[in-house]
PDB file of C-alpha atoms and ligand atoms in Angstrom:
ATOM      1  CA  MET A   1      82.503  25.746  38.433  1.00 61.00           C
ATOM      2  CA  THR A   2      80.580  27.921  41.628  1.00 80.00           C
ATOM      3  CA  ALA A   3      78.763  25.154  43.521  1.00 92.00           C
ATOM      4  CA  VAL A   4      75.461  25.738  43.981  1.00 96.00           C
ATOM      5  CA  LEU A   5      75.256  23.297  47.605  1.00 97.00           C
ATOM      6  CA  GLU A   6      77.716  22.785  49.484  1.00 97.00           C
ATOM      7  CA  SER A   7      78.623  20.384  51.853  1.00 97.00           C
ATOM      8  CA  SER A   8      80.836  18.825  54.481  1.00 97.00           C
ATOM      9  CA  GLY A   9      80.892  16.608  57.343  1.00 96.00           C
ATOM     10  CA  LEU A  10      77.577  17.423  57.494  1.00 97.00           C
ATOM     11  CA  SER A  11      75.159  15.334  59.843  1.00 97.00           C
ATOM     12  CA  LYS A  12      71.683  15.561  61.937  1.00 97.00           C
ATOM     13  CA  ARG A  13      70.132  13.476  63.983  1.00 96.00           C
ATOM     14  CA  TYR A  14      66.670  13.683  65.040  1.00 95.00           C
ATOM     15  CA  GLY A  15      67.352  12.657  69.476  1.00 93.00           C
ATOM     16  CA  ARG A  16      69.450   8.907  68.725  1.00 91.00           C
ATOM     17  CA  ARG A  17      67.752   8.463  65.225  1.00 93.00           C
ATOM     18  CA  GLN A  18      70.863   9.105  62.438  1.00 95.00           C
ATOM     19  CA  ALA A  19      69.348  11.323  60.145  1.00 97.00           C
ATOM     20  CA  LEU A  20      72.735  12.012  57.941  1.00 97.00           C
ATOM     21  CA  THR A  21      76.243  10.784  58.300  1.00 96.00           C
ATOM     22  CA  ASP A  22      79.778  13.251  57.173  1.00 96.00           C
ATOM     23  CA  CYS A  23      77.562  14.600  54.188  1.00 96.00           C
ATOM     24  CA  THR A  24      80.209  15.384  51.528  1.00 96.00           C
ATOM     25  CA  LEU A  25      78.932  17.804  48.004  1.00 96.00           C
ATOM     26  CA  SER A  26      79.885  20.022  46.150  1.00 96.00           C
ATOM     27  CA  ILE A  27      76.510  20.331  43.702  1.00 96.00           C
ATOM     28  CA  PRO A  28      76.828  23.129  40.442  1.00 94.00           C
ATOM     29  CA  SER A  29      75.410  25.488  39.283  1.00 93.00           C
ATOM     30  CA  GLY A  30      73.507  25.079  35.976  1.00 90.00           C
ATOM     31  CA  HIS A  31      72.076  21.555  37.288  1.00 92.00           C
ATOM     32  CA  VAL A  32      69.368  19.590  36.646  1.00 93.00           C
ATOM     33  CA  THR A  33      70.569  17.427  40.294  1.00 96.00           C
ATOM     34  CA  GLY A  34      68.031  14.053  41.285  1.00 96.00           C
ATOM     35  CA  LEU A  35      68.450  12.954  44.866  1.00 96.00           C
ATOM     36  CA  VAL A  36      67.147   8.956  45.149  1.00 96.00           C
ATOM     37  CA  GLY A  37      67.530   6.619  47.786  1.00 94.00           C
ATOM     38  CA  PRO A  38      64.983   4.488  49.694  1.00 93.00           C
ATOM     39  CA  ASN A  39      61.919   4.963  51.536  1.00 92.00           C
ATOM     40  CA  GLY A  40      63.641   6.962  55.035  1.00 94.00           C
ATOM     41  CA  ALA A  41      67.302   7.094  53.126  1.00 95.00           C
ATOM     42  CA  GLY A  42      67.617  11.107  54.416  1.00 96.00           C
ATOM     43  CA  LYS A  43      66.500  12.850  51.796  1.00 96.00           C
ATOM     44  CA  THR A  44      64.056  14.986  52.479  1.00 96.00           C
ATOM     45  CA  THR A  45      66.551  15.925  55.876  1.00 97.00           C
ATOM     46  CA  LEU A  46      69.606  16.624  53.140  1.00 97.00           C
ATOM     47  CA  LEU A  47      67.021  19.152  51.347  1.00 97.00           C
ATOM     48  CA  ASN A  48      65.842  20.770  54.600  1.00 97.00           C
ATOM     49  CA  LEU A  49      68.798  21.703  55.969  1.00 97.00           C
ATOM     50  CA  ALA A  50      69.727  23.461  52.828  1.00 97.00           C
ATOM     51  CA  VAL A  51      66.638  25.681  52.477  1.00 96.00           C
ATOM     52  CA  GLY A  52      66.905  26.039  57.233  1.00 96.00           C
ATOM     53  CA  LEU A  53      64.053  24.720  57.861  1.00 96.00           C
ATOM     54  CA  LEU A  54      66.863  22.096  58.817  1.00 96.00           C
ATOM     55  CA  GLN A  55      69.582  22.853  61.020  1.00 96.00           C
ATOM     56  CA  PRO A  56      72.986  20.085  61.287  1.00 97.00           C
ATOM     57  CA  THR A  57      73.595  18.207  64.018  1.00 97.00           C
ATOM     58  CA  SER A  58      77.291  19.189  62.452  1.00 97.00           C
ATOM     59  CA  GLY A  59      79.440  19.768  59.676  1.00 97.00           C
ATOM     60  CA  LYS A  60      78.313  22.932  57.826  1.00 97.00           C
ATOM     61  CA  ILE A  61      75.740  23.408  54.358  1.00 97.00           C
ATOM     62  CA  GLU A  62      76.209  26.608  51.955  1.00 97.00           C
ATOM     63  CA  VAL A  63      73.444  26.967  49.509  1.00 97.00           C
ATOM     64  CA  LEU A  64      75.250  29.341  46.737  1.00 96.00           C
ATOM     65  CA  GLY A  65      77.586  30.920  48.741  1.00 94.00           C
ATOM     66  CA  GLY A  66      76.115  31.246  52.239  1.00 94.00           C
ATOM     67  CA  GLN A  67      74.323  30.379  55.196  1.00 95.00           C
ATOM     68  CA  PRO A  68      70.727  28.587  53.823  1.00 96.00           C
ATOM     69  CA  ALA A  69      67.863  31.143  55.010  1.00 92.00           C
ATOM     70  CA  SER A  70      70.253  33.194  56.276  1.00 92.00           C
ATOM     71  CA  SER A  71      68.720  36.447  55.580  1.00 92.00           C
ATOM     72  CA  SER A  72      66.324  37.801  53.615  1.00 89.00           C
ATOM     73  CA  GLU A  73      68.765  38.244  50.083  1.00 89.00           C
ATOM     74  CA  GLN A  74      68.882  34.301  50.442  1.00 91.00           C
ATOM     75  CA  LEU A  75      65.613  33.766  50.707  1.00 91.00           C
ATOM     76  CA  ALA A  76      64.930  34.891  47.733  1.00 91.00           C
ATOM     77  CA  ARG A  77      67.155  33.238  45.606  1.00 93.00           C
ATOM     78  CA  VAL A  78      66.224  29.844  46.692  1.00 95.00           C
ATOM     79  CA  GLY A  79      62.564  28.906  45.603  1.00 94.00           C
ATOM     80  CA  PHE A  80      61.206  25.440  47.630  1.00 94.00           C
ATOM     81  CA  VAL A  81      58.478  23.257  47.237  1.00 91.00           C
ATOM     82  CA  ALA A  82      58.687  20.909  50.125  1.00 91.00           C
ATOM     83  CA  GLN A  83      57.569  17.292  50.175  1.00 86.00           C
ATOM     84  CA  ASP A  84      53.373  18.006  50.926  1.00 82.00           C
ATOM     85  CA  THR A  85      53.109  20.345  48.378  1.00 81.00           C
ATOM     86  CA  PRO A  86      51.382  23.277  50.892  1.00 85.00           C
ATOM     87  CA  THR A  87      49.227  26.083  49.409  1.00 92.00           C
ATOM     88  CA  TYR A  88      46.407  27.488  51.945  1.00 94.00           C
ATOM     89  CA  GLY A  89      43.204  25.479  51.675  1.00 94.00           C
ATOM     90  CA  GLY A  90      41.083  28.943  51.880  1.00 96.00           C
ATOM     91  CA  LEU A  91      43.256  30.845  48.613  1.00 96.00           C
ATOM     92  CA  SER A  92      42.272  31.080  45.488  1.00 97.00           C
ATOM     93  CA  VAL A  93      44.800  29.608  42.817  1.00 97.00           C
ATOM     94  CA  ALA A  94      44.886  34.550  42.091  1.00 97.00           C
ATOM     95  CA  ASP A  95      45.188  34.650  45.680  1.00 97.00           C
ATOM     96  CA  HIS A  96      48.558  32.819  45.605  1.00 97.00           C
ATOM     97  CA  LEU A  97      50.215  34.823  42.702  1.00 97.00           C
ATOM     98  CA  LYS A  98      48.798  38.057  44.070  1.00 97.00           C
ATOM     99  CA  LEU A  99      50.863  37.177  47.341  1.00 96.00           C
ATOM    100  CA  GLY A 100      53.844  35.772  46.059  1.00 95.00           C
ATOM    101  CA  ALA A 101      53.507  38.766  43.902  1.00 95.00           C
ATOM    102  CA  HIS A 102      53.799  41.084  46.807  1.00 94.00           C
ATOM    103  CA  MET A 103      56.107  38.515  49.144  1.00 92.00           C
ATOM    104  CA  ASN A 104      59.013  37.667  46.299  1.00 93.00           C
ATOM    105  CA  PRO A 105      60.896  40.854  44.803  1.00 90.00           C
ATOM    106  CA  GLY A 106      62.418  38.194  41.777  1.00 90.00           C
ATOM    107  CA  TRP A 107      58.002  38.024  40.040  1.00 95.00           C
ATOM    108  CA  ASP A 108      57.842  36.799  37.339  1.00 93.00           C
ATOM    109  CA  ASN A 109      54.356  37.067  36.732  1.00 95.00           C
ATOM    110  CA  GLU A 110      53.909  37.009  33.216  1.00 94.00           C
ATOM    111  CA  LEU A 111      55.265  33.784  34.254  1.00 91.00           C
ATOM    112  CA  ALA A 112      52.980  32.646  36.186  1.00 93.00           C
ATOM    113  CA  GLU A 113      50.147  33.987  34.206  1.00 95.00           C
ATOM    114  CA  ARG A 114      50.657  31.904  31.749  1.00 93.00           C
ATOM    115  CA  ARG A 115      51.413  28.108  33.656  1.00 90.00           C
ATOM    116  CA  ILE A 116      48.363  29.131  34.656  1.00 94.00           C
ATOM    117  CA  THR A 117      46.260  28.985  31.906  1.00 94.00           C
ATOM    118  CA  GLN A 118      48.722  26.589  30.449  1.00 90.00           C
ATOM    119  CA  LEU A 119      47.175  24.104  33.076  1.00 88.00           C
ATOM    120  CA  GLY A 120      43.863  24.836  32.446  1.00 91.00           C
ATOM    121  CA  LEU A 121      43.645  26.363  36.263  1.00 94.00           C
ATOM    122  CA  ASP A 122      40.800  28.240  37.504  1.00 95.00           C
ATOM    123  CA  PRO A 123      42.207  31.633  38.718  1.00 96.00           C
ATOM    124  CA  ALA A 124      38.797  31.575  41.509  1.00 97.00           C
ATOM    125  CA  GLN A 125      39.099  28.546  42.352  1.00 96.00           C
ATOM    126  CA  LYS A 126      40.439  28.287  46.371  1.00 96.00           C
ATOM    127  CA  ALA A 127      43.875  25.302  46.712  1.00 95.00           C
ATOM    128  CA  GLY A 128      41.555  23.993  49.755  1.00 93.00           C
ATOM    129  CA  LYS A 129      39.096  22.137  46.376  1.00 94.00           C
ATOM    130  CA  MET A 130      42.213  21.230  44.219  1.00 92.00           C
ATOM    131  CA  SER A 131      43.158  18.445  43.446  1.00 89.00           C
ATOM    132  CA  GLY A 132      46.332  17.642  44.777  1.00 85.00           C
ATOM    133  CA  GLY A 133      48.583  16.864  41.639  1.00 85.00           C
ATOM    134  CA  GLN A 134      46.491  20.702  40.893  1.00 89.00           C
ATOM    135  CA  ARG A 135      47.830  21.483  43.979  1.00 89.00           C
ATOM    136  CA  ALA A 136      51.185  20.984  43.231  1.00 87.00           C
ATOM    137  CA  GLN A 137      51.255  22.256  40.194  1.00 89.00           C
ATOM    138  CA  LEU A 138      50.610  25.183  41.972  1.00 92.00           C
ATOM    139  CA  ALA A 139      52.544  25.255  44.057  1.00 91.00           C
ATOM    140  CA  LEU A 140      55.413  24.009  41.691  1.00 89.00           C
ATOM    141  CA  THR A 141      54.067  28.036  39.433  1.00 91.00           C
ATOM    142  CA  LEU A 142      54.547  30.028  42.332  1.00 93.00           C
ATOM    143  CA  ALA A 143      58.533  28.333  43.199  1.00 92.00           C
ATOM    144  CA  VAL A 144      59.304  28.303  39.928  1.00 90.00           C
ATOM    145  CA  ALA A 145      57.281  32.766  39.165  1.00 92.00           C
ATOM    146  CA  LYS A 146      59.896  33.386  42.133  1.00 93.00           C
ATOM    147  CA  ARG A 147      62.677  34.029  39.018  1.00 92.00           C
ATOM    148  CA  PRO A 148      65.389  31.244  41.722  1.00 94.00           C
ATOM    149  CA  GLU A 149      68.666  30.687  41.625  1.00 95.00           C
ATOM    150  CA  LEU A 150      67.962  27.246  42.391  1.00 96.00           C
ATOM    151  CA  LEU A 151      64.635  25.693  42.758  1.00 95.00           C
ATOM    152  CA  ILE A 152      64.737  22.636  45.732  1.00 96.00           C
ATOM    153  CA  LEU A 153      62.139  20.271  45.351  1.00 94.00           C
ATOM    154  CA  ASP A 154      61.111  17.077  47.814  1.00 94.00           C
ATOM    155  CA  GLU A 155      59.796  14.383  45.465  1.00 89.00           C
ATOM    156  CA  PRO A 156      57.779  17.315  42.962  1.00 83.00           C
ATOM    157  CA  ILE A 157      56.196  15.183  39.991  1.00 83.00           C
ATOM    158  CA  ALA A 158      54.742  11.991  42.452  1.00 81.00           C
ATOM    159  CA  SER A 159      51.068  13.901  42.420  1.00 80.00           C
ATOM    160  CA  LEU A 160      51.367  14.828  38.737  1.00 84.00           C
ATOM    161  CA  ASP A 161      49.461  12.311  35.955  1.00 87.00           C
ATOM    162  CA  PRO A 162      52.373  11.864  33.049  1.00 87.00           C
ATOM    163  CA  LEU A 163      51.935  14.115  30.944  1.00 86.00           C
ATOM    164  CA  ALA A 164      52.781  17.525  34.014  1.00 84.00           C
ATOM    165  CA  ARG A 165      55.127  14.801  35.029  1.00 86.00           C
ATOM    166  CA  ARG A 166      56.783  15.625  31.824  1.00 85.00           C
ATOM    167  CA  GLU A 167      55.878  19.017  30.813  1.00 83.00           C
ATOM    168  CA  PHE A 168      57.437  19.863  33.969  1.00 83.00           C
ATOM    169  CA  LEU A 169      60.565  18.912  34.071  1.00 86.00           C
ATOM    170  CA  GLN A 170      60.571  20.049  29.968  1.00 84.00           C
ATOM    171  CA  VAL A 171      60.241  23.339  31.750  1.00 81.00           C
ATOM    172  CA  LEU A 172      62.983  22.218  34.579  1.00 81.00           C
ATOM    173  CA  MET A 173      65.222  21.866  32.122  1.00 83.00           C
ATOM    174  CA  GLU A 174      64.705  23.988  29.652  1.00 81.00           C
ATOM    175  CA  ALA A 175      64.585  27.447  31.882  1.00 78.00           C
ATOM    176  CA  THR A 176      68.623  25.881  33.525  1.00 82.00           C
ATOM    177  CA  ALA A 177      69.465  26.214  29.809  1.00 80.00           C
ATOM    178  CA  GLU A 178      68.185  29.398  29.351  1.00 76.00           C
ATOM    179  CA  GLN A 179      68.709  31.517  32.445  1.00 75.00           C
ATOM    180  CA  GLU A 180      70.424  30.551  35.269  1.00 81.00           C
ATOM    181  CA  LEU A 181      68.464  28.165  37.289  1.00 91.00           C
ATOM    182  CA  SER A 182      69.712  25.119  38.874  1.00 94.00           C
ATOM    183  CA  VAL A 183      67.746  22.656  40.859  1.00 95.00           C
ATOM    184  CA  VAL A 184      68.255  20.129  42.679  1.00 96.00           C
ATOM    185  CA  MET A 185      64.927  17.490  43.039  1.00 94.00           C
ATOM    186  CA  SER A 186      64.004  14.554  44.786  1.00 94.00           C
ATOM    187  CA  SER A 187      62.540  10.991  42.941  1.00 91.00           C
ATOM    188  CA  HIS A 188      61.653   8.414  43.471  1.00 89.00           C
ATOM    189  CA  LEU A 189      60.910   8.065  39.747  1.00 87.00           C
ATOM    190  CA  VAL A 190      64.100   7.415  38.756  1.00 87.00           C
ATOM    191  CA  SER A 191      62.655   7.205  35.136  1.00 84.00           C
ATOM    192  CA  ASP A 192      61.329  10.477  34.877  1.00 82.00           C
ATOM    193  CA  LEU A 193      65.006  11.887  35.941  1.00 86.00           C
ATOM    194  CA  GLU A 194      66.832  10.587  34.301  1.00 86.00           C
ATOM    195  CA  ARG A 195      65.226  12.003  30.544  1.00 85.00           C
ATOM    196  CA  ALA A 196      65.525  15.306  33.191  1.00 88.00           C
ATOM    197  CA  CYS A 197      68.790  15.332  35.962  1.00 92.00           C
ATOM    198  CA  ASP A 198      72.940  15.024  34.616  1.00 92.00           C
ATOM    199  CA  TYR A 199      73.376  15.019  38.299  1.00 96.00           C
ATOM    200  CA  LEU A 200      72.787  12.701  40.280  1.00 97.00           C
ATOM    201  CA  ILE A 201      72.907  12.138  44.002  1.00 97.00           C
ATOM    202  CA  VAL A 202      72.382   8.788  45.705  1.00 96.00           C
ATOM    203  CA  LEU A 203      71.583   8.865  49.032  1.00 96.00           C
ATOM    204  CA  VAL A 204      70.890   5.603  50.595  1.00 95.00           C
ATOM    205  CA  ALA A 205      70.501   4.691  54.717  1.00 93.00           C
ATOM    206  CA  SER A 206      71.742   8.424  55.345  1.00 94.00           C
ATOM    207  CA  ARG A 207      75.745   8.566  53.712  1.00 95.00           C
ATOM    208  CA  VAL A 208      75.276   9.233  50.200  1.00 96.00           C
ATOM    209  CA  ARG A 209      76.828   6.200  48.143  1.00 95.00           C
ATOM    210  CA  LEU A 210      77.500   7.984  45.114  1.00 96.00           C
ATOM    211  CA  ALA A 211      77.593  11.471  43.728  1.00 97.00           C
ATOM    212  CA  GLY A 212      77.972  13.301  40.018  1.00 96.00           C
ATOM    213  CA  GLU A 213      77.678  14.266  36.492  1.00 96.00           C
ATOM    214  CA  VAL A 214      75.046  11.498  35.074  1.00 96.00           C
ATOM    215  CA  ASP A 215      77.071  11.418  32.154  1.00 95.00           C
ATOM    216  CA  GLN A 216      80.396  10.827  33.580  1.00 95.00           C
ATOM    217  CA  LEU A 217      79.103   8.202  35.844  1.00 96.00           C
ATOM    218  CA  LEU A 218      77.600   6.628  32.944  1.00 95.00           C
ATOM    219  CA  ALA A 219      80.970   6.370  31.202  1.00 94.00           C
ATOM    220  CA  THR A 220      82.566   4.977  34.184  1.00 95.00           C
ATOM    221  CA  HIS A 221      80.390   1.643  35.681  1.00 96.00           C
ATOM    222  CA  TRP A 222      80.305  -1.250  33.604  1.00 94.00           C
ATOM    223  CA  GLN A 223      78.253  -4.481  33.435  1.00 94.00           C
ATOM    224  CA  LEU A 224      80.645  -7.407  32.557  1.00 94.00           C
ATOM    225  CA  THR A 225      79.271 -10.785  32.882  1.00 94.00           C
ATOM    226  CA  GLY A 226      82.435 -13.487  31.882  1.00 92.00           C
ATOM    227  CA  PRO A 227      83.968 -17.280  33.108  1.00 90.00           C
ATOM    228  CA  ARG A 228      83.456 -17.484  37.347  1.00 90.00           C
ATOM    229  CA  CYS A 229      86.511 -14.996  38.854  1.00 85.00           C
ATOM    230  CA  ASP A 230      88.207 -14.817  41.664  1.00 82.00           C
ATOM    231  CA  PRO A 231      86.820 -11.059  43.232  1.00 78.00           C
ATOM    232  CA  ALA A 232      90.888 -11.268  44.935  1.00 80.00           C
ATOM    233  CA  ALA A 233      92.391 -11.416  41.254  1.00 82.00           C
ATOM    234  CA  LEU A 234      90.833  -8.898  39.712  1.00 86.00           C
ATOM    235  CA  PRO A 235      91.923  -5.085  38.664  1.00 86.00           C
ATOM    236  CA  ASP A 236      92.843  -2.863  41.580  1.00 86.00           C
ATOM    237  CA  ASP A 237      91.060  -0.106  39.935  1.00 87.00           C
ATOM    238  CA  TRP A 238      88.140  -1.709  39.380  1.00 90.00           C
ATOM    239  CA  GLN A 239      85.537  -0.856  42.093  1.00 91.00           C
ATOM    240  CA  VAL A 240      83.226  -3.938  41.935  1.00 92.00           C
ATOM    241  CA  ILE A 241      79.806  -2.573  43.272  1.00 93.00           C
ATOM    242  CA  SER A 242      77.815  -5.380  42.925  1.00 91.00           C
ATOM    243  CA  ALA A 243      78.430  -8.829  42.107  1.00 90.00           C
ATOM    244  CA  SER A 244      76.631 -12.502  40.623  1.00 90.00           C
ATOM    245  CA  HIS A 245      78.047 -15.645  40.225  1.00 90.00           C
ATOM    246  CA  THR A 246      76.863 -19.386  38.663  1.00 92.00           C
ATOM    247  CA  ASP A 247      79.081 -22.132  38.559  1.00 89.00           C
ATOM    248  CA  ARG A 248      80.325 -21.445  35.385  1.00 91.00           C
ATOM    249  CA  GLN A 249      80.030 -17.479  35.222  1.00 93.00           C
ATOM    250  CA  SER A 250      80.412 -14.061  37.146  1.00 92.00           C
ATOM    251  CA  THR A 251      78.490 -10.715  36.321  1.00 93.00           C
ATOM    252  CA  LEU A 252      79.990  -8.241  37.598  1.00 93.00           C
ATOM    253  CA  LEU A 253      78.410  -3.567  38.045  1.00 94.00           C
ATOM    254  CA  VAL A 254      82.253  -2.596  37.972  1.00 94.00           C
ATOM    255  CA  ARG A 255      83.349   1.366  38.968  1.00 94.00           C
ATOM    256  CA  THR A 256      86.342   2.217  36.706  1.00 92.00           C
ATOM    257  CA  SER A 257      87.973   5.116  34.743  1.00 87.00           C
ATOM    258  CA  GLY A 258      90.031   2.430  31.978  1.00 81.00           C
ATOM    259  CA  PRO A 259      87.843   0.908  30.039  1.00 82.00           C
ATOM    260  CA  VAL A 260      88.001  -2.938  30.383  1.00 83.00           C
ATOM    261  CA  ALA A 261      90.140  -4.601  28.163  1.00 81.00           C
ATOM    262  CA  ASP A 262      90.180  -7.891  28.856  1.00 84.00           C
ATOM    263  CA  PRO A 263      88.212  -9.989  25.385  1.00 87.00           C
ATOM    264  CA  ALA A 264      87.385 -12.590  28.935  1.00 87.00           C
ATOM    265  CA  TRP A 265      84.892 -10.255  30.102  1.00 90.00           C
ATOM    266  CA  ALA A 266      81.329  -9.005  27.554  1.00 93.00           C
ATOM    267  CA  ALA A 267      81.216  -5.639  28.465  1.00 92.00           C
ATOM    268  CA  ASP A 268      78.275  -3.556  27.946  1.00 92.00           C
ATOM    269  CA  HIS A 269      77.231   0.218  28.970  1.00 91.00           C
ATOM    270  CA  ILE A 270      74.362   0.427  32.033  1.00 93.00           C
ATOM    271  CA  GLY A 271      71.671   2.623  32.272  1.00 92.00           C
ATOM    272  CA  LEU A 272      70.754   5.078  34.853  1.00 93.00           C
ATOM    273  CA  GLU A 273      67.760   2.495  36.952  1.00 92.00           C
ATOM    274  CA  ASP A 274      70.355  -0.239  36.873  1.00 92.00           C
ATOM    275  CA  LEU A 275      72.721   2.558  38.172  1.00 95.00           C
ATOM    276  CA  VAL A 276      70.914   3.842  40.956  1.00 95.00           C
ATOM    277  CA  LEU A 277      69.657   0.314  42.311  1.00 93.00           C
ATOM    278  CA  ALA A 278      73.218  -1.192  41.914  1.00 93.00           C
ATOM    279  CA  TYR A 279      74.017   1.512  44.028  1.00 94.00           C
ATOM    280  CA  MET A 280      70.672   1.048  46.368  1.00 92.00           C
ATOM    281  CA  SER A 281      70.962  -2.118  47.207  1.00 88.00           C
ATOM    282  CA  GLN A 282      74.625  -2.389  47.674  1.00 79.00           C
ATOM    283  CA  PRO A 283      75.073  -3.657  51.156  1.00 71.00           C
ATOM    284  CA  ALA A 284      76.013  -0.730  53.966  1.00 67.00           C
ATOM    285  CA  PRO A 285      80.061  -0.269  54.113  1.00 63.00           C
ATOM    286  CA  GLN A 286      81.191  -1.456  57.341  1.00 56.00           C
ATOM    287  CA  PRO A 287      82.966   1.464  60.254  1.00 55.00           C
ATOM    288  CA  ALA A 288      86.198   1.703  59.132  1.00 49.00           C
ATOM    289  CA  ARG A 289      88.712  -0.556  61.401  1.00 48.00           C
ATOM    290  CA  THR A 290      92.371  -0.650  61.093  1.00 43.00           C
ATOM    291  CA  ALA A 291      93.919  -2.647  59.391  1.00 41.00           C
ATOM    292  CA  THR A 292      94.572  -6.192  60.680  1.00 42.00           C
ATOM    293  CA  PRO A 293      97.615  -8.628  59.633  1.00 41.00           C
ATOM    294  CA  SER A 294      94.262 -10.822  58.589  1.00 40.00           C
ATOM    295  CA  MET A 295      92.189  -8.861  57.102  1.00 39.00           C
ATOM    296  CA  GLU A 296      95.186  -7.669  54.816  1.00 39.00           C
ATOM    297  CA  ALA A 297      95.389 -11.049  53.450  1.00 38.00           C
ATOM    298  CA  GLN A 298      92.023 -11.191  53.274  1.00 38.00           C
ATOM    299  CA  ARG A 299      92.157  -8.630  50.257  1.00 36.00           C
TER     300      ARG A 299
HETATM  301  P1  ATP B 301      61.186   9.075  51.890  1.00 88.48           P
HETATM  302  O1  ATP B 301      61.970   9.274  50.540  1.00 88.48           O
HETATM  303  O2  ATP B 301      60.500   8.028  52.357  1.00 88.48           O
HETATM  304  O3  ATP B 301      60.789  10.489  51.613  1.00 88.48           O
HETATM  305  P2  ATP B 301      63.633  10.117  52.849  1.00 88.48           P
HETATM  306  O4  ATP B 301      65.342   9.391  52.351  1.00 88.48           O
HETATM  307  O5  ATP B 301      62.740  12.434  52.756  1.00 88.48           O
HETATM  308  O6  ATP B 301      62.313   9.654  53.129  1.00 88.48           O
HETATM  309  P3  ATP B 301      63.503  11.793  56.081  1.00 88.48           P
HETATM  310  O7  ATP B 301      62.606  12.384  55.626  1.00 88.48           O
HETATM  311  O8  ATP B 301      64.863  12.477  55.852  1.00 88.48           O
HETATM  312  O9  ATP B 301      64.080  10.349  55.120  1.00 88.48           O
HETATM  313  O10 ATP B 301      64.021  10.567  57.061  1.00 88.48           O
HETATM  314  C1  ATP B 301      65.991   9.786  57.014  1.00 88.48           C
HETATM  315  C2  ATP B 301      65.535   9.576  58.569  1.00 88.48           C
HETATM  316  O11 ATP B 301      65.420   9.986  59.908  1.00 88.48           O
HETATM  317  C3  ATP B 301      64.597   8.243  58.462  1.00 88.48           C
HETATM  318  O12 ATP B 301      64.831   7.728  59.734  1.00 88.48           O
HETATM  319  C4  ATP B 301      63.444   9.168  59.333  1.00 88.48           C
HETATM  320  O13 ATP B 301      62.752   8.172  59.809  1.00 88.48           O
HETATM  321  C5  ATP B 301      63.744  10.230  60.814  1.00 88.48           C
HETATM  322  N1  ATP B 301      62.778  11.394  60.836  1.00 88.48           N
HETATM  323  C6  ATP B 301      63.292  11.940  59.625  1.00 88.48           C
HETATM  324  N2  ATP B 301      62.393  13.413  60.846  1.00 88.48           N
HETATM  325  C7  ATP B 301      62.081  13.624  61.763  1.00 88.48           C
HETATM  326  C8  ATP B 301      61.796  13.718  63.056  1.00 88.48           C
HETATM  327  N3  ATP B 301      61.368  14.990  62.746  1.00 88.48           N
HETATM  328  N4  ATP B 301      61.679  13.379  63.752  1.00 88.48           N
HETATM  329  C9  ATP B 301      62.470  11.650  64.193  1.00 88.48           C
HETATM  330  N5  ATP B 301      63.266  11.613  63.410  1.00 88.48           N
HETATM  331  C10 ATP B 301      63.100  12.071  61.631  1.00 88.48           C
END
């Protein structure tokens, strides 16, 4: 399966501030990918690198097999809605559609007009006089009607009401199933992403902590409860994501590809939201150091 976004060792620094560090990803096509992480994690930076608004400090990024924004063909294949859902305040809804038709070779006017009608937007209304949510809907309509192969959305649904959010995510899921569309979208609304996304990236403190197909991630993470344990005595193929202990009991979130066979542990699957929160609250990994004999002894 081809990748819609492929990066290797991708880093971006603003002055002394590291916004993205050594980001290596391969997002397969045909997915709705959720990009989540705390404020300042680097999500917008990654998406802006993917659309060519930023240049990497080091490393590489390819989108649909090409350099971001390297040609008009490449631009036509990628739709983007930035975090502030930019529209032209002095132009009406109808003007925006005309502009979209003029600028995009694959423009689907029927789709654009149908969405504007469904959303109840007045074609004569100027964008500057619309609510934030209505402007977001207009910007999203323009991006979808461009008929891109990849739609990149930076927190697109935050300003939409709950019904509009659900409807929009439904449109995205249908479009990926019926057309050749892939979506990468950042959001803090994990419960919404849970419904729509089948690929997940968790970015924390400028680094990718977790990436993969949602089904696979959920199948390989276990919430375990059992008698208080010595972490050093756990099986080698268990990656402990979080652990809490009382005097008598341990509760672990563990990643492992195999089944949990030890009957001492009660094993439950975990939901996407809890999985994301566990990775978001994981302490930052320590910089790699050469193992010394005393460090080896602690393992
Ligand atoms: P949020 O969820 O709050 O939108 P984010 O995950 O999108 O955050 P980014 O906007 O990518 O995070 O920011 C990543 C880091 O880079 C932050 O520490 C931020 O302060 C810094 N940063 C972002 N843009 C700039 C800039 N133009 N100049 C300097 N630092 C910046």
